[in-house]
mmCIF file of C-alpha atoms in Angstrom:
data_model
loop_
_atom_site.group_PDB
_atom_site.id
_atom_site.type_symbol
_atom_site.label_atom_id
_atom_site.label_comp_id
_atom_site.label_asym_id
_atom_site.label_seq_id
_atom_site.Cartn_x
_atom_site.Cartn_y
_atom_site.Cartn_z
ATOM 1 C CA MET K 12 20.924 -69.948 -56.759
ATOM 2 C CA LYS K 13 17.472 -68.513 -57.338
ATOM 3 C CA PHE K 14 15.072 -67.910 -54.495
ATOM 4 C CA SER K 15 11.366 -68.209 -55.229
ATOM 5 C CA LEU K 16 8.416 -67.429 -52.979
ATOM 6 C CA PRO K 17 5.624 -69.886 -52.752
ATOM 7 C CA THR K 18 2.553 -69.182 -54.852
ATOM 8 C CA SER K 19 0.417 -68.698 -51.732
ATOM 9 C CA VAL K 20 2.633 -65.727 -50.719
ATOM 10 C CA ARG K 21 3.203 -64.188 -54.163
ATOM 11 C CA ALA K 22 -0.498 -63.731 -54.980
ATOM 12 C CA PRO K 23 -1.351 -61.455 -52.024
ATOM 13 C CA LEU K 24 1.797 -59.363 -52.576
ATOM 14 C CA ALA K 25 0.980 -58.866 -56.243
ATOM 15 C CA GLY K 26 -2.562 -57.822 -55.356
ATOM 16 C CA ALA K 27 -1.309 -55.311 -52.793
ATOM 17 C CA ALA K 28 1.156 -53.815 -55.281
ATOM 18 C CA THR K 29 -1.543 -53.475 -57.913
ATOM 19 C CA LEU K 30 -3.869 -51.775 -55.423
ATOM 20 C CA SER K 31 -1.146 -49.310 -54.429
ATOM 21 C CA LEU K 32 -0.517 -48.410 -58.064
ATOM 22 C CA LEU K 33 -4.244 -47.848 -58.706
ATOM 23 C CA LEU K 34 -4.592 -45.579 -55.654
ATOM 24 C CA ALA K 35 -1.558 -43.538 -56.689
ATOM 25 C CA ALA K 36 -2.906 -43.134 -60.214
ATOM 26 C CA ALA K 37 -6.320 -42.059 -58.919
ATOM 27 C CA SER K 38 -4.661 -39.512 -56.646
ATOM 28 C CA CYS K 39 -2.712 -38.070 -59.572
ATOM 29 C CA VAL K 40 -5.846 -37.804 -61.719
ATOM 30 C CA SER K 41 -7.771 -36.112 -58.896
ATOM 31 C CA THR K 42 -4.936 -33.668 -58.274
ATOM 32 C CA GLU K 43 -4.679 -32.907 -61.984
ATOM 33 C CA ARG K 44 -8.414 -32.203 -62.220
ATOM 34 C CA GLU K 45 -8.353 -29.876 -59.212
ATOM 35 C CA THR K 46 -5.411 -27.868 -60.490
ATOM 36 C CA SER K 47 -6.722 -27.641 -64.039
ATOM 37 C CA THR K 48 -10.124 -26.187 -63.038
ATOM 38 C CA PRO K 49 -9.752 -22.390 -63.234
ATOM 39 C CA GLY K 50 -11.290 -20.157 -60.594
ATOM 40 C CA ARG K 51 -12.185 -22.976 -58.218
ATOM 41 C CA SER K 52 -10.864 -23.312 -54.692
ATOM 42 C CA LEU K 53 -12.193 -25.034 -51.618
ATOM 43 C CA ARG K 54 -11.018 -22.038 -49.605
ATOM 44 C CA THR K 55 -12.819 -19.439 -51.729
ATOM 45 C CA VAL K 56 -14.949 -17.101 -49.578
ATOM 46 C CA TYR K 57 -18.306 -16.102 -51.065
ATOM 47 C CA THR K 58 -18.746 -12.337 -51.399
ATOM 48 C CA PRO K 59 -22.316 -11.069 -51.917
ATOM 49 C CA PRO K 60 -22.879 -8.868 -54.984
ATOM 50 C CA SER K 61 -22.598 -5.143 -54.403
ATOM 51 C CA GLY K 62 -25.849 -3.533 -53.275
ATOM 52 C CA LYS K 63 -27.262 -6.657 -51.635
ATOM 53 C CA GLY K 64 -28.150 -6.533 -47.980
ATOM 54 C CA GLN K 65 -27.548 -2.801 -47.639
ATOM 55 C CA ARG K 66 -29.837 -0.856 -45.328
ATOM 56 C CA VAL K 67 -32.001 1.856 -46.814
ATOM 57 C CA SER K 68 -32.400 5.263 -45.204
ATOM 58 C CA GLY K 69 -33.706 8.724 -45.952
ATOM 59 C CA ALA K 70 -30.674 9.313 -48.162
ATOM 60 C CA THR K 71 -31.133 6.169 -50.265
ATOM 61 C CA VAL K 72 -31.744 7.049 -53.931
ATOM 62 C CA LEU K 73 -34.680 5.020 -55.263
ATOM 63 C CA ASN K 74 -35.147 6.640 -58.674
ATOM 64 C CA THR K 75 -33.772 9.518 -60.748
ATOM 65 C CA VAL K 76 -35.270 11.293 -63.753
ATOM 66 C CA GLN K 77 -33.391 13.889 -65.804
ATOM 67 C CA ALA K 78 -34.285 16.150 -68.708
ATOM 68 C CA GLU K 79 -32.895 19.143 -70.577
ATOM 69 C CA HIS K 80 -34.958 22.160 -71.593
ATOM 70 C CA ALA K 81 -34.367 25.782 -72.548
ATOM 71 C CA PHE K 82 -35.117 27.778 -69.418
ATOM 72 C CA SER K 83 -32.626 30.451 -68.409
ATOM 73 C CA GLY K 84 -31.062 30.990 -71.826
ATOM 74 C CA ALA K 85 -30.495 29.606 -75.291
ATOM 75 C CA ALA K 86 -28.482 26.638 -74.002
ATOM 76 C CA PRO K 87 -30.691 23.952 -72.412
ATOM 77 C CA ASP K 88 -30.659 23.719 -68.635
ATOM 78 C CA LYS K 89 -30.584 20.444 -66.703
ATOM 79 C CA PHE K 90 -33.664 19.402 -64.721
ATOM 80 C CA GLN K 91 -33.387 16.542 -62.238
ATOM 81 C CA LEU K 92 -35.951 14.860 -59.992
ATOM 82 C CA GLN K 93 -34.604 12.355 -57.489
ATOM 83 C CA LEU K 94 -36.630 10.110 -55.174
ATOM 84 C CA ARG K 95 -34.922 9.389 -51.863
ATOM 85 C CA GLY K 96 -36.045 7.466 -48.813
ATOM 86 C CA PRO K 97 -36.577 3.985 -47.377
ATOM 87 C CA ARG K 98 -39.767 3.468 -49.414
ATOM 88 C CA VAL K 99 -41.394 5.008 -52.468
ATOM 89 C CA LEU K 100 -44.546 6.310 -50.787
ATOM 90 C CA SER K 101 -42.778 7.792 -47.760
ATOM 91 C CA GLY K 102 -39.866 9.177 -49.758
ATOM 92 C CA ARG K 103 -39.094 12.725 -50.827
ATOM 93 C CA LEU K 104 -38.617 14.232 -54.263
ATOM 94 C CA TYR K 105 -35.570 16.455 -54.709
ATOM 95 C CA LEU K 106 -36.090 18.883 -57.583
ATOM 96 C CA THR K 107 -32.933 20.551 -58.903
ATOM 97 C CA VAL K 108 -32.481 22.893 -61.856
ATOM 98 C CA LEU K 109 -28.953 23.639 -63.073
ATOM 99 C CA SER K 110 -27.940 26.061 -65.782
ATOM 100 C CA ALA K 111 -25.814 25.004 -68.733
ATOM 101 C CA GLN K 112 -22.850 26.489 -66.828
ATOM 102 C CA GLY K 113 -23.583 24.372 -63.750
ATOM 103 C CA ASP K 114 -25.100 27.113 -61.577
ATOM 104 C CA THR K 115 -28.014 26.153 -59.316
ATOM 105 C CA LEU K 116 -31.143 27.963 -60.466
ATOM 106 C CA HIS K 117 -33.601 26.236 -58.152
ATOM 107 C CA ARG K 118 -33.693 23.564 -55.480
ATOM 108 C CA GLU K 119 -36.820 22.230 -53.769
ATOM 109 C CA VAL K 120 -37.949 19.200 -51.746
ATOM 110 C CA LEU K 121 -41.417 17.725 -52.270
ATOM 111 C CA PRO K 122 -43.240 14.780 -50.674
ATOM 112 C CA ALA K 123 -43.543 11.792 -52.991
ATOM 113 C CA ARG K 124 -47.285 11.684 -52.370
ATOM 114 C CA VAL K 125 -47.812 14.693 -54.667
ATOM 115 C CA LEU K 126 -47.393 12.252 -57.574
ATOM 116 C CA GLN K 127 -49.548 9.530 -56.048
ATOM 117 C CA ASP K 128 -52.760 8.508 -57.788
ATOM 118 C CA SER K 129 -55.531 8.949 -55.219
ATOM 119 C CA THR K 130 -57.677 6.321 -56.969
ATOM 120 C CA ALA K 131 -55.044 3.573 -56.643
ATOM 121 C CA LEU K 132 -56.198 0.875 -54.227
ATOM 122 C CA THR K 133 -53.083 -1.161 -53.473
ATOM 123 C CA VAL K 134 -49.691 -0.068 -52.196
ATOM 124 C CA ARG K 135 -48.069 -1.413 -55.348
ATOM 125 C CA ASP K 136 -50.409 0.619 -57.561
ATOM 126 C CA ARG K 137 -49.675 3.774 -55.567
ATOM 127 C CA GLU K 138 -45.935 3.162 -55.894
ATOM 128 C CA ILE K 139 -46.288 2.671 -59.648
ATOM 129 C CA SER K 140 -48.260 5.910 -59.925
ATOM 130 C CA VAL K 141 -45.439 7.814 -58.194
ATOM 131 C CA LEU K 142 -42.807 6.358 -60.528
ATOM 132 C CA ARG K 143 -44.963 7.107 -63.568
ATOM 133 C CA GLY K 144 -45.443 10.639 -62.298
ATOM 134 C CA MET K 145 -41.683 11.015 -62.122
ATOM 135 C CA ASN K 146 -41.309 9.822 -65.720
ATOM 136 C CA GLY K 147 -43.722 12.511 -66.919
ATOM 137 C CA PHE K 148 -42.562 15.257 -64.556
ATOM 138 C CA PHE K 149 -40.584 17.123 -67.218
ATOM 139 C CA ASN K 150 -42.931 16.646 -70.159
ATOM 140 C CA PRO K 151 -42.634 19.467 -72.738
ATOM 141 C CA GLY K 152 -46.262 20.409 -72.070
ATOM 142 C CA ARG K 153 -45.308 21.605 -68.586
ATOM 143 C CA PHE K 154 -43.177 24.411 -70.036
ATOM 144 C CA THR K 155 -44.801 27.679 -71.102
ATOM 145 C CA ALA K 156 -43.243 30.553 -73.024
ATOM 146 C CA PRO K 157 -43.728 33.401 -72.519
ATOM 147 C CA ALA K 158 -44.277 32.880 -68.815
ATOM 148 C CA GLY K 159 -46.919 35.627 -68.685
ATOM 149 C CA ALA K 160 -49.424 33.122 -70.047
ATOM 150 C CA ALA K 161 -49.116 30.983 -66.915
ATOM 151 C CA PRO K 162 -51.941 31.640 -64.413
ATOM 152 C CA ALA K 163 -50.459 32.709 -61.087
ATOM 153 C CA ALA K 164 -50.719 35.312 -58.360
ATOM 154 C CA ARG K 165 -47.964 37.716 -57.388
ATOM 155 C CA PRO K 166 -45.891 36.251 -54.547
ATOM 156 C CA ALA K 167 -45.510 38.362 -51.417
ATOM 157 C CA THR K 168 -41.725 38.323 -51.799
ATOM 158 C CA LEU K 169 -41.928 39.989 -55.224
ATOM 159 C CA SER K 170 -42.520 43.715 -55.590
ATOM 160 C CA PRO K 171 -45.206 44.974 -57.995
ATOM 161 C CA THR K 172 -42.472 46.351 -60.262
ATOM 162 C CA ALA K 173 -40.583 43.048 -60.366
ATOM 163 C CA TRP K 174 -43.875 41.222 -60.855
ATOM 164 C CA ASN K 175 -44.752 43.383 -63.838
ATOM 165 C CA THR K 176 -41.255 42.857 -65.256
ATOM 166 C CA LEU K 177 -41.648 39.117 -64.892
ATOM 167 C CA ARG K 178 -45.087 39.039 -66.486
ATOM 168 C CA THR K 179 -44.075 41.160 -69.449
ATOM 169 C CA ASP K 180 -40.692 39.551 -70.131
ATOM 170 C CA PRO K 181 -41.097 37.839 -73.538
ATOM 171 C CA GLN K 182 -38.083 35.590 -72.864
ATOM 172 C CA ALA K 183 -39.301 34.276 -69.509
ATOM 173 C CA VAL K 184 -40.078 30.546 -69.429
ATOM 174 C CA ALA K 185 -42.396 28.926 -66.870
ATOM 175 C CA PHE K 186 -42.286 25.328 -65.678
ATOM 176 C CA ALA K 187 -45.434 23.943 -64.004
ATOM 177 C CA TYR K 188 -45.146 21.177 -61.404
ATOM 178 C CA PRO K 189 -47.333 19.725 -58.623
ATOM 179 C CA THR K 190 -46.725 20.432 -54.939
ATOM 180 C CA ALA K 191 -48.522 19.681 -51.680
ATOM 181 C CA GLN K 192 -50.051 23.181 -51.887
ATOM 182 C CA GLY K 193 -51.238 22.792 -55.469
ATOM 183 C CA GLU K 194 -49.615 23.510 -58.807
ATOM 184 C CA HIS K 195 -46.648 25.883 -58.800
ATOM 185 C CA HIS K 196 -44.838 27.611 -61.638
ATOM 186 C CA LEU K 197 -41.083 28.047 -61.661
ATOM 187 C CA VAL K 198 -40.283 31.074 -63.810
ATOM 188 C CA TYR K 199 -36.897 32.348 -64.876
ATOM 189 C CA SER K 200 -36.739 35.942 -66.063
ATOM 190 C CA PRO K 201 -33.583 37.089 -67.862
ATOM 191 C CA LYS K 202 -34.506 40.673 -66.932
ATOM 192 C CA LEU K 203 -34.611 39.814 -63.219
ATOM 193 C CA GLY K 204 -31.699 37.389 -63.544
ATOM 194 C CA ARG K 205 -33.240 34.775 -61.245
ATOM 195 C CA ALA K 206 -35.896 32.102 -60.916
ATOM 196 C CA VAL K 207 -39.150 32.802 -59.070
ATOM 197 C CA VAL K 208 -41.748 30.333 -57.773
ATOM 198 C CA LEU K 209 -45.345 31.320 -58.470
ATOM 199 C CA ALA K 210 -48.448 29.699 -57.001
ATOM 200 C CA GLU K 211 -51.881 29.700 -58.558
#
């Protein structure tokens, strides 16, 4: 004996079954899309790129310029000028000269304003002038050989004999650079075996 539901009951049941199947299929498609998308997760935590949001201080490196030039011997020495500080105009310039063997020949700290263009009107223009001054700090024209041709007075820390040795050493090389006290000359004399700072 077959049992049959009335048409008024069968229609709603069929509609409910169809709706359930559609919802299940949609759920499967959604799940498949989520799992097939690489690198995506609702729980992923955003990490800022490195260097963003860091505080600047007097030790923050803003710019570095390097060059190689024959100075203490036949092998070129390494010259480095590094700008450190919270801002360009208030920063300091760290001048370092290393021999080809890695020995420190000279180390000096200068205010960044020595490279500032006094005619610049805006802060941005003054900052640009400092950065441009760094780019040209080690220009070949700043090096003089022999060093005796560089105009300078004998420093008080150098004896007359050592001064004469320095001035007459044909292998001595001088490097001219600006300071807050005017232009200085860094001279390395192979005869003296050390670098000497001379002021005009």
